[in-house]
Coordinates of C-alpha atoms in Angstrom, one line a residue:
Chain A
M22 CA 9.8 -4.1 -26.5
S23 CA 9.5 -1.1 -24.2
P24 CA 7.0 -1.5 -21.3
Y25 CA 4.8 1.3 -22.9
L26 CA 4.6 -0.5 -26.3
D27 CA 4.0 -3.8 -24.5
S28 CA 1.0 -2.2 -22.7
L29 CA -0.3 -0.8 -25.9
E30 CA 0.0 -4.2 -27.7
R31 CA -1.8 -5.9 -24.8
V32 CA -4.7 -3.5 -24.8
F33 CA -4.9 -3.6 -28.6
S34 CA -5.0 -7.4 -28.5
V35 CA -7.8 -7.6 -25.8
F36 CA -10.1 -5.1 -27.6
W37 CA -9.3 -6.5 -31.1
K38 CA -10.7 -9.8 -30.0
L39 CA -13.6 -8.3 -28.1
S40 CA -14.6 -6.1 -31.0
R41 CA -14.5 -8.8 -33.5
K42 CA -17.1 -10.7 -31.5
A43 CA -19.2 -7.6 -30.7
R44 CA -22.8 -7.4 -32.0
R45 CA -22.3 -3.9 -33.2
T46 CA -19.3 -5.0 -35.5
K47 CA -21.8 -7.2 -37.3
F48 CA -24.1 -4.2 -37.8
F49 CA -21.3 -1.9 -38.8
F50 CA -20.0 -4.5 -41.2
L51 CA -23.3 -4.6 -43.0
F52 CA -23.5 -0.8 -43.0
S53 CA -19.9 -0.6 -44.5
Q54 CA -20.9 -2.8 -47.4
L55 CA -23.6 -0.5 -48.6
P56 CA -21.5 0.9 -51.4
V57 CA -21.1 -2.8 -52.6
A58 CA -24.8 -2.9 -53.1
V59 CA -24.7 0.4 -54.9
A60 CA -21.9 -1.0 -57.2
L61 CA -24.0 -4.0 -57.9
I62 CA -27.1 -1.9 -58.8
I63 CA -25.0 0.2 -61.2
R64 CA -23.5 -2.9 -62.7
L65 CA -26.8 -4.7 -63.1
N66 CA -28.5 -1.6 -64.5
S67 CA -25.9 -1.2 -67.2
L68 CA -26.1 -5.0 -68.0
F69 CA -29.8 -5.0 -68.4
S70 CA -30.4 -1.5 -69.9
G71 CA -27.7 -2.1 -72.5
R72 CA -26.5 1.4 -72.1
T73 CA -22.7 2.0 -71.9
P74 CA -22.0 3.3 -68.4
A75 CA -19.2 5.6 -67.6
T76 CA -15.9 3.8 -67.0
G77 CA -15.7 1.7 -63.8
L78 CA -12.8 3.8 -62.4
Y79 CA -14.7 7.0 -63.0
L80 CA -17.8 5.6 -61.3
F81 CA -15.8 4.2 -58.4
T82 CA -14.0 7.6 -57.7
N83 CA -17.1 9.6 -57.9
I84 CA -19.9 7.5 -56.4
I85 CA -18.2 4.7 -54.2
M86 CA -15.6 7.0 -52.7
F87 CA -18.2 9.6 -52.2
F88 CA -20.2 7.1 -50.0
Y89 CA -17.1 6.1 -48.1
L90 CA -15.7 9.6 -47.4
Q91 CA -18.9 11.5 -46.8
M92 CA -20.8 8.9 -44.8
I93 CA -19.3 5.6 -43.9
I94 CA -15.9 6.4 -42.5
L95 CA -17.5 9.3 -40.6
V96 CA -20.1 7.1 -39.0
L97 CA -17.6 4.3 -38.2
A98 CA -15.1 6.7 -36.8
L99 CA -17.7 8.5 -34.8
F100 CA -19.2 5.4 -33.1
Y101 CA -15.8 3.6 -32.6
G102 CA -13.8 6.7 -31.7
T103 CA -16.2 8.1 -29.1
S104 CA -16.8 4.7 -27.6
V105 CA -13.1 4.3 -26.7
C106 CA -13.6 6.1 -23.5
S107 CA -17.3 6.6 -23.2
E108 CA -18.3 3.0 -23.4
E109 CA -16.1 2.2 -20.4
V110 CA -17.7 5.0 -18.4
E111 CA -21.3 4.3 -19.4
G112 CA -20.8 0.6 -19.1
K113 CA -19.1 1.0 -15.8
T114 CA -16.2 -1.3 -16.8
L115 CA -13.6 1.5 -16.4
P116 CA -12.3 0.2 -13.0
Y117 CA -11.2 -3.1 -14.7
L118 CA -8.8 -1.1 -16.9
T119 CA -7.7 1.6 -14.6
T120 CA -6.7 -0.8 -11.8
R121 CA -4.2 -2.7 -14.1
P122 CA -0.6 -1.8 -14.2
L123 CA -0.9 0.0 -17.4
P124 CA -0.2 3.7 -18.3
K125 CA -3.7 5.3 -18.9
S126 CA -2.7 6.8 -22.2
A127 CA -1.8 3.3 -23.4
I128 CA -5.4 2.2 -22.6
V129 CA -6.8 4.9 -24.9
L130 CA -4.3 4.4 -27.7
G131 CA -4.5 0.6 -27.6
K132 CA -8.3 0.7 -27.7
Y133 CA -8.2 3.4 -30.5
G134 CA -5.8 1.1 -32.4
A135 CA -8.0 -1.9 -32.1
Y136 CA -11.1 -0.1 -33.1
T137 CA -9.5 1.7 -36.0
A138 CA -8.1 -1.6 -37.3
I139 CA -11.5 -3.3 -37.1
A140 CA -13.2 -0.4 -38.9
A141 CA -10.3 -0.3 -41.5
A142 CA -10.7 -4.1 -42.1
M143 CA -14.4 -3.8 -42.7
T144 CA -14.4 -0.8 -45.0
S145 CA -11.4 -2.0 -46.9
F146 CA -13.2 -5.3 -47.7
G147 CA -16.2 -3.4 -49.0
L148 CA -14.1 -0.9 -51.0
I149 CA -12.1 -3.8 -52.7
L150 CA -15.3 -5.7 -53.4
S151 CA -17.1 -2.7 -55.0
F152 CA -13.9 -1.8 -56.9
L153 CA -13.8 -5.3 -58.4
I154 CA -17.6 -5.2 -59.2
L155 CA -17.2 -1.9 -61.1
N156 CA -13.9 -2.7 -62.8
F157 CA -13.8 -6.6 -63.3
D158 CA -14.2 -6.3 -67.1
S159 CA -11.8 -3.4 -67.5
L160 CA -9.0 -4.2 -65.0
S161 CA -6.1 -2.3 -66.4
G162 CA -2.8 -1.6 -64.7
R163 CA -3.8 1.9 -64.1
A164 CA -6.9 0.8 -62.3
V165 CA -5.1 -1.7 -60.2
L166 CA -2.4 0.8 -59.2
A167 CA -5.2 3.3 -58.2
L168 CA -6.6 0.8 -55.6
P169 CA -3.9 1.3 -52.9
R170 CA -4.5 5.0 -53.2
Y171 CA -8.2 4.6 -52.5
L172 CA -7.5 2.2 -49.6
G173 CA -4.9 4.7 -48.2
V174 CA -7.5 7.6 -48.4
L175 CA -9.9 5.4 -46.5
V176 CA -7.5 4.4 -43.8
F177 CA -6.2 8.0 -43.4
G178 CA -9.8 9.0 -42.9
L179 CA -10.6 6.4 -40.3
V180 CA -7.3 7.2 -38.4
S181 CA -7.8 11.0 -38.3
Y182 CA -11.4 11.1 -37.8
G183 CA -11.1 8.3 -35.2
A184 CA -8.4 10.2 -33.4
L185 CA -10.6 13.3 -33.3
F186 CA -13.6 11.4 -32.0
T187 CA -11.6 9.5 -29.5
F188 CA -10.6 12.9 -28.1
F189 CA -14.3 13.9 -28.1
G190 CA -15.2 10.7 -26.2
S191 CA -12.6 11.4 -23.6
A192 CA -13.4 15.0 -23.0
L193 CA -17.1 15.5 -23.7
K194 CA -20.1 14.0 -22.0
R195 CA -22.3 14.2 -25.2
S196 CA -19.6 13.2 -27.5
V197 CA -21.8 11.5 -30.1
F198 CA -23.9 14.6 -30.4
F199 CA -20.9 16.9 -30.9
G200 CA -19.4 14.3 -33.2
L201 CA -22.5 14.3 -35.4
L202 CA -22.5 18.1 -35.4
F203 CA -18.9 18.1 -36.6
S204 CA -19.3 15.3 -39.2
F205 CA -22.5 16.3 -40.8
G206 CA -22.4 20.0 -40.0
W207 CA -18.9 21.4 -40.1
E208 CA -17.3 19.0 -42.4
N209 CA -20.1 18.9 -44.9
V210 CA -20.2 22.6 -45.2
I211 CA -16.7 23.8 -44.8
Q212 CA -15.2 21.4 -47.4
Y213 CA -17.2 23.2 -50.1
F214 CA -16.1 26.7 -49.2
P215 CA -13.9 28.3 -51.8
G216 CA -10.3 29.5 -51.0
S217 CA -8.4 28.4 -47.9
T218 CA -11.5 28.0 -45.7
Q219 CA -12.0 24.5 -47.0
R220 CA -8.7 23.6 -45.5
L221 CA -10.3 23.6 -42.1
A222 CA -12.0 20.3 -42.9
I223 CA -10.4 17.0 -42.7
A224 CA -12.3 15.8 -45.7
H225 CA -10.5 18.4 -47.8
Y226 CA -7.2 16.7 -47.2
L227 CA -8.6 13.3 -47.9
K228 CA -10.2 14.3 -51.2
S229 CA -6.9 15.9 -52.1
F230 CA -5.5 12.4 -52.5
L231 CA -8.1 11.5 -55.1
P232 CA -7.7 12.2 -58.8
S233 CA -9.6 15.3 -59.9
P234 CA -12.6 14.3 -61.9
P235 CA -13.1 15.6 -65.3
A236 CA -16.1 17.9 -65.7
G237 CA -19.2 15.8 -66.0
R238 CA -22.3 14.6 -64.4
F239 CA -20.6 13.9 -61.0
A240 CA -18.4 16.9 -61.0
F241 CA -20.6 18.6 -58.4
L242 CA -19.4 16.0 -55.8
T243 CA -16.0 17.6 -55.7
F244 CA -17.3 21.1 -56.4
R245 CA -14.7 23.8 -55.8
L246 CA -12.1 21.4 -54.4
E247 CA -8.8 23.2 -54.5
P248 CA -6.4 20.3 -53.7
T249 CA -3.6 20.5 -51.2
P250 CA -0.5 18.7 -52.3
P251 CA -0.4 15.0 -51.1
G252 CA 2.7 15.5 -49.0
L253 CA 1.2 18.4 -47.1
S254 CA -2.2 16.6 -46.8
L255 CA -0.4 13.7 -45.2
L256 CA 1.5 16.0 -42.9
V257 CA -1.7 17.8 -41.8
L258 CA -3.7 14.5 -41.2
G259 CA -0.7 13.3 -39.3
L260 CA -0.6 16.3 -37.1
V261 CA -4.3 16.3 -36.4
T262 CA -4.2 12.6 -35.5
T263 CA -1.2 13.1 -33.2
A264 CA -2.6 16.2 -31.6
C265 CA -6.0 14.5 -30.9
L266 CA -4.5 11.3 -29.6
T267 CA -2.1 13.2 -27.3
L268 CA -5.0 15.2 -25.9
A269 CA -7.2 12.2 -25.6
G270 CA -4.4 10.4 -23.6
L271 CA -3.9 13.5 -21.4
V272 CA -7.5 13.9 -20.7
F273 CA -8.1 10.3 -19.9
S274 CA -5.1 10.3 -17.6
K275 CA -6.2 13.3 -15.7
K276 CA -10.0 13.4 -15.9
E277 CA -12.0 11.9 -13.1
Y278 CA -14.8 9.8 -14.5
I279 CA -17.7 9.4 -12.3
L280 CA -19.6 6.1 -12.8
E281 CA -23.2 7.1 -12.2
D282 CA -25.5 4.6 -10.4
Chain B
M21 CA 6.8 0.1 10.3
T22 CA 5.0 1.6 7.2
P23 CA 1.3 0.6 7.1
V24 CA 0.2 -1.2 4.1
I25 CA -2.5 1.5 3.4
A26 CA -2.4 4.9 4.8
A27 CA -5.0 7.6 4.3
R28 CA -4.2 11.0 5.7
N29 CA -6.8 13.8 6.1
L30 CA -8.6 12.4 3.1
A31 CA -11.6 14.4 1.8
K32 CA -13.5 14.2 -1.3
W33 CA -16.1 16.5 -2.7
Y34 CA -18.3 15.9 -5.8
G35 CA -19.0 19.5 -6.6
N36 CA -20.9 20.7 -3.6
V37 CA -21.7 17.1 -2.3
L38 CA -19.4 15.7 0.4
G39 CA -18.3 12.2 -0.4
L40 CA -15.7 11.8 2.4
S41 CA -14.4 14.1 5.1
D42 CA -11.1 14.2 7.0
V43 CA -10.4 10.5 7.0
T44 CA -7.2 9.4 8.6
L45 CA -6.7 5.7 8.7
E46 CA -3.9 3.1 8.6
I47 CA -4.6 -0.4 7.5
E48 CA -2.4 -3.4 8.4
P49 CA -2.5 -6.9 7.0
G50 CA -5.5 -8.9 7.8
V51 CA -9.2 -8.3 7.1
T52 CA -10.6 -4.9 7.7
G53 CA -14.4 -4.5 7.4
L54 CA -15.7 -1.1 6.1
L55 CA -19.2 -0.9 7.4
G56 CA -21.8 1.7 6.7
P57 CA -25.3 2.4 5.3
N58 CA -25.7 3.0 1.6
G59 CA -24.3 6.4 0.6
A60 CA -22.1 6.6 3.7
G61 CA -18.9 7.0 1.6
K62 CA -17.5 3.4 1.5
S63 CA -17.2 3.3 -2.2
T64 CA -15.8 6.7 -2.4
F65 CA -13.1 5.6 0.1
L66 CA -12.3 2.5 -1.8
K67 CA -12.2 4.5 -5.2
L68 CA -9.7 6.9 -3.4
L69 CA -7.6 3.8 -2.2
T70 CA -7.5 2.4 -5.7
G71 CA -6.6 5.7 -7.3
Q72 CA -9.8 5.9 -9.4
I73 CA -10.6 9.3 -8.2
K74 CA -8.2 11.9 -6.7
P75 CA -8.7 13.3 -3.2
S76 CA -9.8 16.9 -2.9
I77 CA -7.6 17.2 0.2
G78 CA -5.1 14.7 1.8
E79 CA -3.3 11.6 0.4
V80 CA -3.4 7.9 0.1
T81 CA -0.3 5.7 0.1
I82 CA -0.2 2.0 -0.5
L83 CA 3.0 0.3 0.6
G84 CA 4.4 3.8 1.2
R85 CA 3.9 5.0 -2.3
P86 CA 1.2 7.4 -3.6
V87 CA -1.4 5.4 -5.4
R88 CA -2.3 7.9 -8.2
G89 CA 0.3 8.0 -10.9
D90 CA 2.0 4.9 -10.0
A91 CA 0.4 2.2 -12.3
S92 CA 2.9 -0.5 -11.2
L93 CA 1.3 -0.6 -7.8
Y94 CA -1.7 -2.3 -9.3
S95 CA 0.1 -5.4 -9.9
R96 CA 0.0 -5.8 -6.1
I97 CA -3.7 -4.8 -5.8
G98 CA -6.8 -6.7 -6.6
F99 CA -10.1 -4.7 -6.8
C100 CA -13.6 -6.1 -7.0
P101 CA -15.9 -3.1 -7.9
E102 CA -19.4 -2.8 -6.6
Q103 CA -21.0 -2.4 -10.0
D104 CA -22.5 -5.2 -11.8
A105 CA -20.6 -4.4 -15.0
F106 CA -18.8 -6.6 -17.5
Y107 CA -17.7 -6.9 -21.0
E108 CA -20.9 -8.9 -21.7
E109 CA -19.9 -10.3 -25.0
M110 CA -16.9 -12.1 -23.4
T111 CA -17.0 -15.5 -21.8
G112 CA -16.1 -15.7 -18.2
R113 CA -12.8 -17.4 -19.1
E114 CA -12.0 -14.7 -21.8
F115 CA -12.8 -12.0 -19.2
V116 CA -10.4 -13.2 -16.6
T117 CA -7.7 -14.2 -19.1
S118 CA -7.9 -10.8 -20.8
L119 CA -7.5 -8.9 -17.6
L120 CA -4.5 -11.1 -16.6
R121 CA -3.0 -10.3 -20.0
L122 CA -3.2 -6.6 -18.9
H123 CA -1.1 -7.6 -15.9
R124 CA 1.7 -8.5 -18.3
F125 CA 1.4 -12.2 -17.9
S126 CA 2.3 -14.4 -21.0
A127 CA -0.7 -16.0 -22.8
G128 CA 0.1 -19.4 -21.2
E129 CA 0.5 -18.0 -17.7
A130 CA -2.7 -15.9 -18.1
R131 CA -4.6 -19.1 -19.1
T132 CA -3.3 -21.1 -16.2
R133 CA -3.9 -18.4 -13.7
A134 CA -7.5 -17.8 -15.1
E135 CA -8.2 -21.5 -14.7
R136 CA -7.0 -21.5 -11.1
A137 CA -9.1 -18.3 -10.3
L138 CA -12.3 -19.7 -12.0
G139 CA -11.8 -22.9 -10.1
T140 CA -11.5 -21.1 -6.9
V141 CA -14.9 -19.5 -7.4
D142 CA -16.5 -22.6 -8.9
L143 CA -16.9 -21.2 -12.3
R144 CA -14.6 -23.4 -14.3
G145 CA -17.5 -25.5 -15.8
D146 CA -19.2 -22.3 -16.8
G147 CA -16.1 -20.5 -18.1
D148 CA -17.0 -20.8 -21.8
R149 CA -20.5 -19.3 -21.4
L150 CA -21.0 -15.6 -22.3
I151 CA -21.1 -13.4 -19.3
K152 CA -24.5 -12.0 -20.2
A153 CA -25.9 -15.5 -19.6
Y154 CA -24.5 -15.6 -16.1
S155 CA -26.7 -15.4 -13.0
R156 CA -26.2 -12.6 -10.6
G157 CA -24.3 -14.8 -8.2
M158 CA -22.1 -16.1 -11.0
R159 CA -21.3 -12.5 -12.0
Q160 CA -20.4 -11.6 -8.5
R161 CA -18.1 -14.6 -8.3
L162 CA -16.4 -13.7 -11.6
K163 CA -15.7 -10.3 -10.3
F164 CA -14.0 -11.8 -7.3
A165 CA -12.1 -14.2 -9.6
Q166 CA -10.6 -11.2 -11.6
A167 CA -9.6 -9.5 -8.4
I168 CA -7.6 -12.5 -7.1
A169 CA -6.3 -14.0 -10.3
H170 CA -3.0 -12.2 -10.2
D171 CA -2.2 -13.2 -6.6
P172 CA -2.3 -9.6 -5.2
E173 CA -1.0 -8.8 -1.7
I174 CA -3.8 -6.3 -1.3
I175 CA -7.4 -7.2 -2.0
I176 CA -10.1 -4.6 -2.0
L177 CA -13.6 -5.8 -2.2
D178 CA -16.6 -3.4 -2.6
E179 CA -19.7 -5.1 -1.4
P180 CA -18.5 -8.6 -2.6
L181 CA -21.3 -10.5 -0.9
N182 CA -24.2 -8.7 -2.8
G183 CA -26.2 -11.1 -4.8
L184 CA -24.6 -14.3 -3.7
D185 CA -26.7 -17.2 -2.4
P186 CA -26.0 -18.5 1.1
L187 CA -23.6 -21.1 -0.3
G188 CA -21.8 -18.6 -2.3
K189 CA -21.5 -16.3 0.6
R190 CA -20.1 -19.0 2.8
K191 CA -17.6 -20.0 0.2
L192 CA -16.5 -16.4 -0.3
I193 CA -16.1 -15.8 3.5
R194 CA -14.0 -18.9 3.7
L195 CA -11.8 -17.7 0.9
V196 CA -11.3 -14.3 2.5
R197 CA -10.3 -16.0 5.7
E198 CA -7.8 -18.1 3.8
F199 CA -6.3 -15.0 2.3
R200 CA -6.0 -13.4 5.8
G201 CA -4.2 -16.6 6.9
E202 CA -1.7 -16.1 4.0
G203 CA -0.9 -12.6 5.6
R204 CA -2.6 -10.6 2.8
T205 CA -4.4 -7.3 3.4
I206 CA -8.1 -7.3 2.6
I207 CA -10.6 -4.6 2.8
V208 CA -14.2 -5.5 2.5
S209 CA -17.0 -3.1 2.4
S210 CA -20.6 -3.9 3.3
H211 CA -23.8 -2.3 4.5
V212 CA -24.8 -5.6 6.2
L213 CA -23.4 -6.0 9.8
P214 CA -23.7 -9.8 10.0
E215 CA -21.7 -10.2 6.7
I216 CA -18.9 -8.1 8.0
E217 CA -19.2 -9.9 11.3
A218 CA -18.6 -13.2 9.5
L219 CA -15.4 -11.9 7.9
T220 CA -13.5 -10.0 10.5
R221 CA -13.4 -8.5 13.9
T222 CA -11.7 -5.3 12.8
I223 CA -14.2 -2.9 11.5
V224 CA -14.3 0.7 10.5
L225 CA -17.7 2.4 10.8
I226 CA -18.3 5.0 8.2
H227 CA -21.3 7.3 8.2
Q228 CA -22.0 10.5 6.3
G229 CA -18.5 10.5 4.8
K230 CA -16.7 10.3 8.1
I231 CA -15.0 7.5 10.1
F232 CA -17.5 7.2 12.9
A233 CA -15.7 4.5 14.9
R234 CA -13.0 2.0 14.5
G235 CA -12.2 -1.1 16.5
D236 CA -13.2 -4.6 17.5
I237 CA -16.5 -5.6 16.2
H238 CA -17.7 -6.8 19.6
E239 CA -17.4 -3.4 21.1
I240 CA -19.5 -2.1 18.3
R241 CA -21.9 -5.0 18.7
D242 CA -22.4 -4.2 22.4
L243 CA -23.4 -0.7 21.4
I244 CA -25.7 -2.0 18.7
D245 CA -27.2 -4.6 21.0
S246 CA -28.4 -1.9 23.4
H247 CA -30.3 -0.3 20.6
P248 CA -34.0 -0.9 21.0
H249 CA -35.2 -3.3 18.3
L250 CA -38.6 -3.5 16.7
V251 CA -39.8 -7.0 15.8
S252 CA -42.9 -7.6 13.8
I253 CA -44.7 -10.9 14.2
R254 CA -47.5 -12.1 12.0
C255 CA -49.7 -14.6 13.7
P256 CA -53.4 -15.7 14.0
E257 CA -53.7 -14.6 17.6
P258 CA -51.6 -11.5 18.3
R259 CA -53.3 -10.5 21.5
S260 CA -52.8 -13.8 23.1
L261 CA -49.1 -13.7 22.2
A262 CA -48.8 -10.1 23.4
A263 CA -50.1 -11.2 26.8
R264 CA -47.2 -13.6 27.2
F265 CA -44.7 -11.0 26.4
L266 CA -46.0 -8.3 28.7
A267 CA -44.5 -9.8 31.8
D268 CA -40.9 -9.9 30.3
G269 CA -38.6 -7.1 31.4
H270 CA -36.9 -6.8 28.1
V271 CA -40.1 -5.9 26.2
L272 CA -40.5 -2.2 26.3
K273 CA -43.6 -1.8 24.1
V274 CA -46.2 -3.8 22.3
D275 CA -48.4 -2.6 19.5
F276 CA -51.0 -4.2 17.2
G277 CA -51.2 -4.0 13.5
A278 CA -54.3 -2.6 11.8
D279 CA -55.0 -5.9 10.1
G280 CA -55.6 -7.6 13.5
R281 CA -53.0 -10.4 12.6
S282 CA -49.8 -8.7 13.6
L283 CA -47.9 -7.6 16.6
L284 CA -45.1 -5.1 16.8
V285 CA -42.8 -5.6 19.9
E286 CA -40.0 -3.3 20.9
T287 CA -37.3 -4.9 23.0
N288 CA -33.9 -3.8 24.4
D289 CA -32.5 -7.4 24.4
R290 CA -33.0 -8.9 21.0
D291 CA -31.2 -12.3 21.9
E292 CA -33.4 -12.7 25.0
F293 CA -36.5 -11.8 23.0
F294 CA -35.9 -14.3 20.3
G295 CA -35.0 -17.0 22.8
R296 CA -38.3 -16.5 24.4
L297 CA -40.2 -16.5 21.2
G298 CA -38.5 -19.7 20.1
R299 CA -39.5 -21.3 23.4
L300 CA -43.1 -20.2 23.0
I301 CA -43.3 -21.6 19.5
V302 CA -41.7 -24.9 20.4
S303 CA -43.2 -25.7 23.9
D304 CA -46.4 -23.8 23.9
A305 CA -47.2 -24.4 20.2
V306 CA -47.8 -20.8 19.5
K307 CA -48.5 -20.2 15.8
V308 CA -46.4 -17.7 14.0
E309 CA -46.6 -17.0 10.3
E310 CA -43.8 -14.4 9.8
I311 CA -41.2 -12.6 11.8
T312 CA -39.6 -9.4 10.4
S313 CA -37.5 -6.8 11.9
P314 CA -38.4 -3.4 10.5
D315 CA -35.4 -1.5 11.8
D316 CA -32.9 -4.2 11.6
N317 CA -30.7 -2.3 9.1
L318 CA -27.6 -0.4 9.4
Q319 CA -29.2 3.0 8.9
A320 CA -31.4 2.6 11.9
V321 CA -28.4 1.4 14.0
F322 CA -26.3 4.3 12.8
D323 CA -29.0 6.8 13.5
Y324 CA -29.3 5.4 17.0
L325 CA -25.5 5.5 17.5
V326 CA -25.1 9.0 16.1
G327 CA -28.0 10.2 18.1
K328 CA -26.5 8.7 21.2

């Protein structure tokens, strides 16, 4: 293994273990299971009301994925991503990392990897659980084959948003504030613009992987989505991630962080 | 011969605030004490030495290599930061082991070294407790453990004795002396003169971002000892005690506190004064409730020296 990859793996391993134990992980785990509660409510409601609900797959695509894409992965990526650098500065633990024989960019990438992995594990668990709750009585081959696609969208979302917010955390002092503005301002507005403007939102490329819903009660959730082909979406998300992580690594290597007393 | 650490024309500005100015210094193996009042620039100097911040002007080399941009140097440097900061949700053992893993040690080697380092600072028994449950002294010892665990040739300690109890201080002082005996290079910063005095004879005085003096501590001590000292004594009969001091040549001034139970004595020979006071307490049964030295701090001494 090259020395750089070795450094990366070591940082990843340290922060993977640390984040599994962290109190905030327990909080975010509960938060990421909110859609499971929603799925349960839908299921129980249909059982007790006797009304035939829409198909499980339809509900899953239009309600559960909406929760994950519009809220949960944004919040997780924001808090984990910005904390990659800023928690070391605010917690004044930065000297423990920067006085080790490691390339500084490996510190950022290793921590980013660990935090993204923990966020992906938490959300995937909730996604699979809510998928099963909504589909357990109608598990068809088509439904099972759709699950990896949903998981993939979730992971792509965490990876690309996480990279962007890692860059925010390395470069900006009030990174959470700017991250919130981006997530719930820019992303939430731009993705609904018609034409090519919506392509300026990460959410657009994530939603492009999802099946287009038939017109119906929940069609407003993907209002005016003009999907980009999956291959191109993947390329754009990959480029955004690479660019943000490269910038984050560069900023962290060059910037002078002052630990305030 | 190349010095272990060399700083040339080092200056650091934080915006418009001067952190360090025109410092040129070479440090050889042994213990070097960096002494200065709070805010003098000690931590800035140590951060520059460890490459955490970059100099505005000048350069720092360690073992002949520029410290910034050469991460491999850190395997030869141990740094104990001043801040009381940790990954609080780790145990002490996990903390030291994790940081050793970042030094590229195998998992087994990291565990062995962590055990040794924790044993050195008497934390082996508490190694499995969460750091957030540690006392201030334990946290200070843990910081020291992570700085020495990888056996560095150069050990940089920023205010390492802060928060330690007397036993802990004594133990750490003994360890630093042992490291000196092994030929390592150790830099210790402190704002407390007796602490530095206990660690080394080679000191660098730093004040307002500048190296003010450098040399043997005894020369500095002589300067400091000629500094008039104020001693406050709280006792039931201050006037009677004052009368006994008035005949002493080393007593320059006597003043009385407003409460009528204290005495402020200015002396130009602190050792002689305390010797005399001790004799009065023992042989003449003079009652004393409290003795304090209002200006026995480095800032007062520095003000005196700079003024001089």
